[in-house]
Short mmCIF file of C-alpha atoms in Angstrom, two decimals:
data_model
loop_
_atom_site.label_atom_id
_atom_site.label_comp_id
_atom_site.label_asym_id
_atom_site.label_seq_id
_atom_site.Cartn_x
_atom_site.Cartn_y
_atom_site.Cartn_z
CA MET A 5 1.26 -44.39 -23.90
CA LYS A 6 0.85 -40.70 -24.76
CA LYS A 7 -2.41 -40.61 -22.79
CA VAL A 8 -0.66 -42.10 -19.76
CA ILE A 9 2.14 -39.52 -19.94
CA ALA A 10 -0.40 -36.70 -20.31
CA SER A 11 -2.35 -37.98 -17.31
CA VAL A 12 0.82 -38.16 -15.22
CA ILE A 13 1.72 -34.58 -16.16
CA VAL A 14 -1.75 -33.34 -15.18
CA VAL A 15 -1.64 -35.18 -11.85
CA LEU A 16 1.88 -33.84 -11.17
CA PHE A 17 0.78 -30.27 -11.96
CA ILE A 18 -2.20 -30.55 -9.60
CA PHE A 19 0.05 -32.02 -6.90
CA LEU A 20 2.64 -29.23 -7.20
CA SER A 21 -0.08 -26.56 -7.19
CA SER A 22 -1.56 -28.09 -4.04
CA ILE A 23 1.86 -28.01 -2.38
CA THR A 24 2.13 -24.30 -3.24
CA ILE A 25 -1.11 -23.52 -1.43
CA ILE A 26 -0.39 -25.80 1.55
CA LYS A 27 3.00 -24.12 1.98
CA ALA A 28 1.38 -20.68 2.23
CA GLU A 29 -1.35 -21.80 4.60
CA ASN A 30 1.10 -23.61 6.87
CA SER A 31 3.23 -20.46 7.12
CA GLY A 32 0.41 -18.69 8.98
CA VAL A 33 -0.51 -16.15 6.32
CA LYS A 34 -3.86 -14.42 6.85
CA ILE A 35 -5.81 -12.76 4.06
CA ALA A 36 -8.63 -10.25 4.54
CA PHE A 37 -10.62 -9.44 1.43
CA ILE A 38 -13.85 -7.87 0.23
CA ARG A 39 -16.42 -9.95 -1.64
CA HIS A 40 -19.78 -8.45 -2.66
CA HIS A 41 -18.98 -5.53 -0.31
CA ASN A 42 -18.72 -7.91 2.66
CA LEU A 43 -15.58 -8.60 4.68
CA TRP A 44 -14.10 -12.10 4.46
CA ILE A 45 -10.94 -13.70 5.78
CA LYS A 46 -8.94 -16.76 4.78
CA VAL A 47 -7.04 -18.28 7.70
CA ASP A 48 -5.57 -21.79 7.90
CA GLY A 49 -6.97 -22.54 4.46
CA LYS A 50 -10.57 -21.75 5.42
CA GLU A 51 -12.68 -18.83 4.25
CA LYS A 52 -15.01 -17.09 6.70
CA GLN A 53 -17.48 -14.26 6.14
CA LEU A 54 -17.32 -11.60 8.87
CA THR A 55 -19.95 -9.06 7.77
CA LYS A 56 -23.20 -9.26 5.84
CA GLY A 57 -25.21 -6.60 4.06
CA GLU A 58 -22.77 -3.80 4.87
CA TYR A 59 -20.55 -1.79 2.56
CA ILE A 60 -16.99 -2.58 3.68
CA THR A 61 -13.69 -1.19 2.36
CA GLY A 62 -10.07 -0.87 3.43
CA PRO A 63 -9.30 -3.90 5.63
CA LYS A 64 -6.12 -3.54 7.71
CA TRP A 65 -4.52 -6.09 10.03
CA SER A 66 -3.20 -5.21 13.47
CA HIS A 67 0.50 -5.83 14.10
CA ASP A 68 -0.16 -9.30 15.58
CA GLY A 69 -2.93 -10.32 13.17
CA GLU A 70 -5.50 -10.60 15.99
CA TRP A 71 -7.61 -7.60 14.95
CA LEU A 72 -8.96 -6.22 11.70
CA ALA A 73 -9.88 -2.59 11.07
CA TYR A 74 -12.13 -1.54 8.20
CA ALA A 75 -14.46 1.22 7.05
CA LYS A 76 -18.20 0.53 7.12
CA GLY A 77 -20.77 2.44 5.07
CA LYS A 78 -20.94 3.85 1.56
CA LYS A 79 -21.93 7.45 2.27
CA GLN A 80 -20.34 7.82 5.69
CA SER A 81 -17.35 5.67 6.63
CA ILE A 82 -17.47 4.44 10.22
CA LEU A 83 -14.34 2.77 11.57
CA GLU A 84 -15.02 -0.69 13.00
CA LEU A 85 -12.68 -3.24 14.59
CA TYR A 86 -13.09 -7.03 14.59
CA ARG A 87 -11.30 -9.45 16.93
CA LEU A 88 -10.63 -12.82 15.35
CA LYS A 89 -10.59 -15.03 18.44
CA ASP A 90 -14.18 -14.27 19.53
CA GLY A 91 -15.79 -12.16 16.80
CA LYS A 92 -16.01 -9.09 19.02
CA LYS A 93 -16.77 -5.87 17.12
CA VAL A 94 -15.85 -2.42 18.39
CA ILE A 95 -16.58 1.04 16.99
CA PRO A 96 -13.96 3.52 18.33
CA SER A 97 -15.98 6.57 17.25
CA HIS A 98 -19.46 6.90 15.78
CA SER A 99 -18.28 9.93 13.82
CA GLU A 100 -16.75 9.53 10.39
CA ALA A 101 -13.10 8.53 10.77
CA SER A 102 -10.41 8.49 8.09
CA ASN A 103 -6.79 7.47 7.60
CA TYR A 104 -6.82 4.76 10.27
CA GLN A 105 -3.48 3.10 11.05
CA TRP A 106 -2.55 0.38 13.55
CA SER A 107 0.38 0.82 15.90
CA PRO A 108 3.40 -1.25 14.78
CA THR A 109 3.83 -2.62 18.32
CA GLU A 110 0.43 -2.70 20.08
CA ASN A 111 -3.27 -3.14 19.32
CA ILE A 112 -3.85 0.59 19.36
CA ILE A 113 -5.34 2.24 16.29
CA ALA A 114 -5.00 5.88 15.30
CA PHE A 115 -7.39 7.81 13.07
CA ILE A 116 -8.27 11.33 11.99
CA PHE A 117 -11.58 13.06 12.65
CA SER A 118 -12.13 16.71 11.69
CA GLY A 119 -8.41 17.39 11.46
CA ALA A 120 -7.67 15.88 14.88
CA LEU A 121 -5.50 12.82 15.47
CA ASN A 122 -6.97 10.30 17.92
CA THR A 123 -6.03 6.89 19.30
CA PHE A 124 -8.08 3.94 20.56
CA ASP A 125 -6.81 0.97 22.58
CA ALA A 126 -8.63 -2.08 21.24
CA GLU A 127 -7.60 -4.27 24.18
CA LYS A 128 -8.75 -1.92 26.95
CA LYS A 129 -12.20 -2.60 28.42
CA ASN A 130 -14.79 0.17 28.02
CA ALA A 131 -12.17 2.30 26.30
CA ASP A 132 -12.93 5.62 24.65
CA PHE A 133 -10.83 7.29 21.99
CA GLU A 134 -8.21 9.78 23.14
CA ASN A 135 -7.24 13.05 21.47
CA VAL A 136 -3.59 13.40 20.51
CA SER A 137 -3.20 16.50 18.34
CA ALA A 138 -5.26 19.03 16.40
CA GLY A 139 -4.35 20.56 13.04
CA VAL A 140 -3.30 17.26 11.47
CA GLY A 141 -3.22 16.92 7.69
CA ASP A 142 -1.57 13.49 7.68
CA TYR A 143 0.52 11.33 10.00
CA ALA A 144 2.33 8.04 10.53
CA TRP A 145 3.42 5.98 13.52
CA TYR A 146 7.11 5.99 14.34
CA PRO A 147 8.53 2.44 14.11
CA ASP A 148 8.76 2.21 17.92
CA GLY A 149 5.03 2.86 18.33
CA LYS A 150 5.66 5.57 20.96
CA LYS A 151 5.05 8.69 18.87
CA PHE A 152 3.74 10.05 15.59
CA LEU A 153 5.21 12.00 12.71
CA VAL A 154 2.56 14.60 11.93
CA SER A 155 2.14 16.96 8.99
CA SER A 156 0.19 20.15 9.39
CA GLU A 157 -1.60 21.72 6.44
CA ALA A 158 -0.09 24.74 4.70
CA HIS A 159 -1.55 28.25 4.91
CA LEU A 160 -2.28 30.72 2.14
CA LEU A 161 -0.64 34.09 2.74
CA PRO A 162 -0.75 37.23 0.56
CA THR A 163 2.68 36.18 -0.71
CA GLY A 164 1.59 32.62 -1.55
CA TRP A 165 1.37 29.28 0.19
CA THR A 166 3.56 28.34 3.11
CA GLY A 167 4.93 24.81 3.28
CA ALA A 168 3.50 22.11 5.51
CA GLN A 169 5.20 21.67 8.89
CA LEU A 170 6.43 18.35 10.27
CA TYR A 171 6.14 17.55 13.98
CA GLU A 172 7.14 14.73 16.31
CA VAL A 173 4.17 14.09 18.61
CA GLN A 174 4.13 11.76 21.63
CA ILE A 175 1.34 9.17 21.71
CA ASP A 176 0.18 10.52 25.10
CA ALA A 177 0.31 14.18 24.04
CA HIS A 178 -3.41 14.79 24.76
CA MET A 179 -3.23 18.12 22.90
CA ASN A 180 -0.33 19.27 25.11
CA PRO A 181 2.09 21.33 22.96
CA HIS A 182 4.94 20.52 25.35
CA LYS A 183 4.79 16.93 24.06
CA MET A 184 5.12 18.05 20.45
CA LYS A 185 8.43 18.87 18.79
CA HIS A 186 8.86 20.75 15.50
CA LEU A 187 10.97 18.64 13.13
CA TYR A 188 11.05 20.38 9.75
CA ALA A 189 9.39 23.15 7.73
CA LEU A 190 8.84 22.21 4.10
CA PRO A 191 9.72 24.94 1.58
CA ASN A 192 7.17 27.61 0.73
CA GLU A 193 5.49 27.60 -2.68
CA HIS A 194 7.97 28.25 -5.48
CA ASP A 195 8.28 27.35 -9.17
CA ASP A 196 6.79 23.85 -9.53
CA PHE A 197 6.81 22.93 -5.83
CA LEU A 198 3.91 23.18 -3.41
CA ALA A 199 3.38 21.13 -0.25
CA LEU A 200 -0.07 21.71 1.21
CA VAL A 201 0.48 18.54 3.21
CA ALA A 202 3.08 15.77 3.51
CA SER A 203 1.66 12.27 3.10
CA GLY A 204 2.64 8.60 3.23
CA PHE A 205 5.64 8.72 5.59
CA LYS A 206 7.89 5.64 5.37
CA TRP A 207 11.13 5.01 7.26
CA SER A 208 14.27 3.57 5.69
CA PRO A 209 15.45 0.24 7.16
CA ASN A 210 18.04 1.97 9.35
CA GLN A 211 15.40 4.60 10.32
CA LYS A 212 17.67 7.50 9.36
CA TRP A 213 15.59 8.64 6.38
CA ILE A 214 11.88 9.25 5.87
CA SER A 215 10.26 9.23 2.43
CA PHE A 216 6.94 10.96 1.73
CA LEU A 217 4.92 12.83 -0.87
CA ALA A 218 4.58 16.61 -0.91
CA VAL A 219 0.96 17.00 -2.00
CA PRO A 220 -0.18 20.23 -3.70
CA THR A 221 -3.76 21.35 -4.48
CA ALA A 222 -6.37 18.71 -5.37
CA SER A 223 -6.40 19.38 -9.11
CA TRP A 224 -2.60 19.61 -9.26
CA SER A 225 -2.04 16.48 -7.16
CA ALA A 226 -4.19 14.41 -9.56
CA ASP A 227 -1.35 14.83 -12.07
CA SER A 228 1.80 15.30 -10.04
CA ASN A 229 3.22 15.20 -6.52
CA THR A 230 6.80 15.48 -5.31
CA LEU A 231 8.51 12.47 -3.77
CA CYS A 232 10.74 13.79 -0.98
CA LEU A 233 13.24 12.62 1.61
CA VAL A 234 14.03 14.13 4.99
CA ARG A 235 16.58 12.93 7.51
CA ALA A 236 14.92 11.59 10.65
CA ASP A 237 16.56 14.37 12.71
CA GLY A 238 15.37 17.05 10.26
CA SER A 239 18.92 18.01 9.26
CA ARG A 240 18.52 17.45 5.52
CA PHE A 241 15.75 17.62 2.91
CA GLU A 242 15.75 16.43 -0.68
CA LYS A 243 13.25 16.52 -3.54
CA VAL A 244 13.54 13.24 -5.46
CA ASP A 245 11.06 13.11 -8.35
CA GLN A 246 7.50 13.59 -9.61
CA MET A 247 4.86 10.88 -9.24
CA LEU A 248 1.15 10.22 -8.71
CA LEU A 249 -0.57 10.40 -5.34
CA ASN A 250 -0.18 6.71 -4.54
CA THR A 251 1.77 5.86 -1.40
CA GLN A 252 1.96 2.21 -2.50
CA TRP A 253 4.15 3.33 -5.39
CA PHE A 254 7.22 4.05 -3.29
CA GLN A 255 8.80 1.43 -1.03
CA TRP A 256 12.09 0.88 0.74
CA ALA A 257 14.11 -2.28 0.20
CA PRO A 258 13.80 -4.80 3.07
CA SER A 259 17.17 -4.07 4.74
CA LYS A 260 19.08 -1.48 2.68
CA ASN A 261 18.63 2.25 2.18
CA ILE A 262 17.33 1.78 -1.35
CA LEU A 263 14.09 3.46 -2.39
CA ALA A 264 12.08 2.18 -5.37
CA TYR A 265 9.23 4.22 -6.81
CA ILE A 266 7.04 4.74 -9.87
CA GLU A 267 8.03 8.03 -11.47
CA GLY A 268 5.93 10.02 -13.88
CA SER A 269 3.45 12.88 -13.91
CA GLY A 270 0.05 12.82 -15.60
CA ARG A 271 -3.05 11.19 -14.14
CA VAL A 272 -3.27 8.54 -16.88
CA ALA A 273 -1.53 5.38 -15.64
CA LEU A 274 -1.24 4.02 -19.18
CA GLU A 275 1.57 6.43 -20.06
CA ASN A 276 4.75 7.89 -18.58
CA LYS A 277 5.05 5.64 -15.51
CA HIS A 278 8.55 4.29 -14.88
CA LEU A 279 10.12 2.18 -12.16
CA LYS A 280 13.14 3.93 -10.66
CA VAL A 281 15.52 3.02 -7.87
CA LYS A 282 17.50 5.44 -5.70
CA GLU A 283 20.22 4.23 -3.36
CA LEU A 284 21.17 6.63 -0.58
CA PRO A 285 23.26 8.66 -0.21
CA ALA A 286 23.82 8.74 -4.00
CA LEU A 287 22.05 11.54 -5.83
CA GLN A 288 21.14 9.81 -9.09
CA GLN A 289 18.30 7.37 -9.81
CA ASN A 290 18.28 4.42 -12.21
CA THR A 291 15.31 3.67 -14.49
CA PHE A 292 14.27 0.08 -15.24
CA THR A 293 11.17 0.47 -17.41
CA PRO A 294 11.78 -0.31 -21.12
CA LYS A 295 10.64 2.15 -23.75
CA GLY A 296 7.03 1.55 -24.77
CA TYR A 297 5.98 0.13 -21.38
CA VAL A 298 4.56 1.41 -18.09
CA ASP A 299 5.11 0.05 -14.59
CA TRP A 300 2.57 0.12 -11.75
CA ASP A 301 2.34 -1.82 -8.48
CA PHE A 302 5.50 -3.54 -7.27
CA THR A 303 7.01 -5.47 -4.37
CA TRP A 304 10.56 -6.10 -3.18
CA LYS A 305 11.58 -9.77 -3.30
CA ASN A 306 14.90 -9.01 -1.59
CA ASP A 307 17.31 -6.07 -1.44
CA ASN A 308 18.14 -6.43 -5.14
CA VAL A 309 15.11 -7.92 -6.89
CA ILE A 310 11.77 -6.24 -7.59
CA ILE A 311 8.58 -7.76 -8.99
CA VAL A 312 6.45 -5.24 -10.87
CA SER A 313 3.12 -5.17 -12.70
CA ARG A 314 3.99 -4.00 -16.25
CA ALA A 315 1.88 -3.23 -19.32
CA LYS A 316 2.44 -1.81 -22.78
CA GLU A 317 2.09 1.95 -22.98
CA ALA A 318 -1.11 3.36 -24.51
CA GLY A 319 -3.11 6.57 -24.56
CA ILE A 320 -6.33 7.16 -22.65
CA GLU A 321 -8.07 7.49 -26.01
CA THR A 322 -7.54 3.75 -26.53
CA PRO A 323 -10.93 1.98 -26.25
CA LEU A 324 -11.38 0.15 -22.96
CA GLU A 325 -11.53 -3.28 -24.56
CA LYS A 326 -8.23 -2.65 -26.39
CA ARG A 327 -6.21 -1.23 -23.51
CA PRO A 328 -3.15 -3.33 -22.59
CA LEU A 329 -3.35 -5.40 -19.42
CA PRO A 330 -0.30 -6.08 -17.24
CA SER A 331 1.86 -9.10 -16.49
CA LEU A 332 4.37 -9.53 -13.67
CA TYR A 333 8.07 -9.02 -14.37
CA GLU A 334 11.09 -9.73 -12.20
CA ILE A 335 13.89 -7.14 -12.24
CA ASP A 336 17.37 -7.43 -10.77
CA SER A 337 18.29 -3.84 -9.92
CA THR A 338 22.02 -4.64 -9.72
CA SER A 339 22.38 -6.25 -13.16
CA ASP A 340 19.26 -4.85 -14.89
CA GLU A 341 18.29 -8.39 -15.89
CA GLN A 342 14.54 -8.54 -16.47
CA HIS A 343 12.11 -11.27 -17.43
CA ARG A 344 8.39 -11.92 -17.46
CA ILE A 345 7.20 -14.38 -14.80
CA THR A 346 3.41 -14.53 -15.39
CA LYS A 347 1.36 -14.86 -18.55
CA PRO A 348 -2.29 -14.12 -17.79
CA PRO A 349 -4.96 -15.32 -20.26
CA HIS A 350 -6.27 -13.03 -22.99
CA ARG A 351 -8.08 -9.97 -21.62
CA GLN A 352 -6.83 -10.54 -18.08
CA GLY A 353 -4.07 -8.75 -16.22
CA ASP A 354 -1.88 -9.36 -13.17
CA TYR A 355 -1.86 -6.61 -10.54
CA HIS A 356 -0.76 -5.86 -6.98
CA PRO A 357 2.10 -8.34 -6.39
CA ILE A 358 2.88 -9.14 -2.76
CA PHE A 359 5.97 -11.13 -1.80
CA MET A 360 5.58 -13.30 1.31
CA ASN A 361 8.95 -13.64 3.00
CA LYS A 362 8.16 -16.47 5.40
CA SER A 363 6.82 -18.90 2.80
CA ASN A 364 9.03 -17.42 0.03
CA GLN A 365 6.01 -17.12 -2.27
CA LEU A 366 4.30 -14.58 -4.46
CA ILE A 367 0.64 -13.63 -4.50
CA TRP A 368 -1.13 -11.19 -6.81
CA ILE A 369 -4.52 -10.25 -8.22
CA ARG A 370 -5.63 -11.40 -11.66
CA SER A 371 -8.48 -9.37 -13.13
CA ASP A 372 -10.32 -8.55 -16.35
CA ARG A 373 -11.47 -5.22 -14.83
CA LYS A 374 -14.90 -6.71 -14.01
CA LYS A 375 -14.00 -9.56 -11.66
CA ALA A 376 -10.85 -10.51 -9.78
CA ASN A 377 -9.19 -13.49 -8.11
CA VAL A 378 -6.15 -13.90 -5.87
CA TRP A 379 -3.39 -16.12 -7.28
CA ILE A 380 -0.38 -17.67 -5.59
CA ALA A 381 2.88 -19.13 -6.94
CA ASN A 382 6.47 -19.91 -6.06
CA ASN A 383 8.77 -16.90 -5.83
CA ASP A 384 9.61 -17.22 -9.54
CA GLY A 385 5.97 -17.28 -10.64
CA LYS A 386 5.95 -21.03 -11.32
CA GLN A 387 3.29 -23.49 -10.07
CA GLU A 388 0.74 -20.69 -10.08
CA LYS A 389 -2.67 -21.48 -8.63
CA LYS A 390 -5.91 -19.61 -8.09
CA TRP A 391 -6.16 -19.16 -4.31
CA ILE A 392 -9.20 -16.96 -3.59
CA GLU A 393 -12.03 -16.47 -6.05
CA ASN A 394 -14.28 -13.53 -6.69
CA ILE A 395 -12.99 -10.57 -4.72
CA ASP A 396 -14.39 -7.13 -5.44
CA VAL A 397 -12.79 -4.92 -8.08
CA PRO A 398 -12.10 -1.48 -6.57
CA GLU A 399 -12.94 1.80 -8.21
CA TRP A 400 -10.29 2.89 -10.66
CA TYR A 401 -9.06 6.26 -11.84
CA TYR A 402 -7.50 6.51 -15.31
CA GLU A 403 -6.36 2.86 -15.08
CA ARG A 404 -4.94 3.25 -11.58
CA TRP A 405 -6.44 0.72 -9.17
CA ASN A 406 -6.48 0.93 -5.37
CA TRP A 407 -6.32 -2.79 -4.62
CA GLU A 408 -5.46 -2.15 -0.97
CA ASN A 409 -9.12 -1.16 -0.56
CA VAL A 410 -10.17 -4.78 -1.12
CA ILE A 411 -7.33 -6.96 0.20
CA SER A 412 -4.89 -7.06 3.12
CA VAL A 413 -2.23 -9.70 3.76
CA LYS A 414 -0.66 -10.54 7.12
CA GLU A 415 2.27 -12.91 7.62
CA GLU A 416 2.70 -14.36 11.10
#
């Protein structure tokens, strides 16, 4: 009788796990991932290899999920685009391109080459890239897809560094200064603040606030950068906190003006990294990381609940094989109720949670630092199931991992 009950439990578990995967695949989710340096996708439950024998990083989906952008080459990164419906490949520029970003409304991709911002229309026949603006340190598309928010780079004067300048630039500017509007001048160098460039612009849900990082010199920014806010009309500026140079570590809530971020200076991710939440227009921030722990990647489940990758705190002197590995925790930012929702096996950790709104499910990466798999579960972490095996493990820096270099998720 016990054997029969055990068999029924096993069959039920397999059945529920299968339902979890079918639910995600029926919701139209598309996954792009890197395996053995090649680009793969998983669409409608089927895996497909798109490149072979090339060094691929940084896959990014277009707004409609019909195109993929990625960097090709180990020594020199060439931007390449892939169209899913027919396998067409396009190279917008044979020069090295960086910081490529899809338009939020069209299949137009922007990228930087030698300090110049350019665009390329993937749908236009025999298209060539078009110049938009020179002197660009970083940028982001406005939510309407009609213009860019651009940061210049600061200048060193005899009296010290100036601050970076923020501009509103029309998509069809074509280097014409009359289609560029000055928005805000970041403060000059003073005390512990320096903004050589502003990076990682993100709009609040009501589009009245923009969050970004003020990035200082290279050696300084490895340990600390300033999280800032500016009103979309440039009428107000606020310095929020110190954090690492990781634009994935600050995110707005889905529909409220609430900003969550991982606070803490010092390049070592194993110490002094705390999840904080700031609700505008209030001035104070609330901390949700317990003493003795560190928080890393996170995702909003809804306007109140956050799922975060959390590990025990340790020093960099801790031997690699003894360093703590993370699990996923769910945090209610209104009540401060917290609980662990995943329990990875010994010497494995759970990273990079992504909440999928349409299927109401959670995916994440489980890794032992040498190999990695994509897992999927219900929104509470139950009925977990390995979904994609053997994706590449990205390069890491003092236990900080750039998983977005090897995976990209698109919900239809």
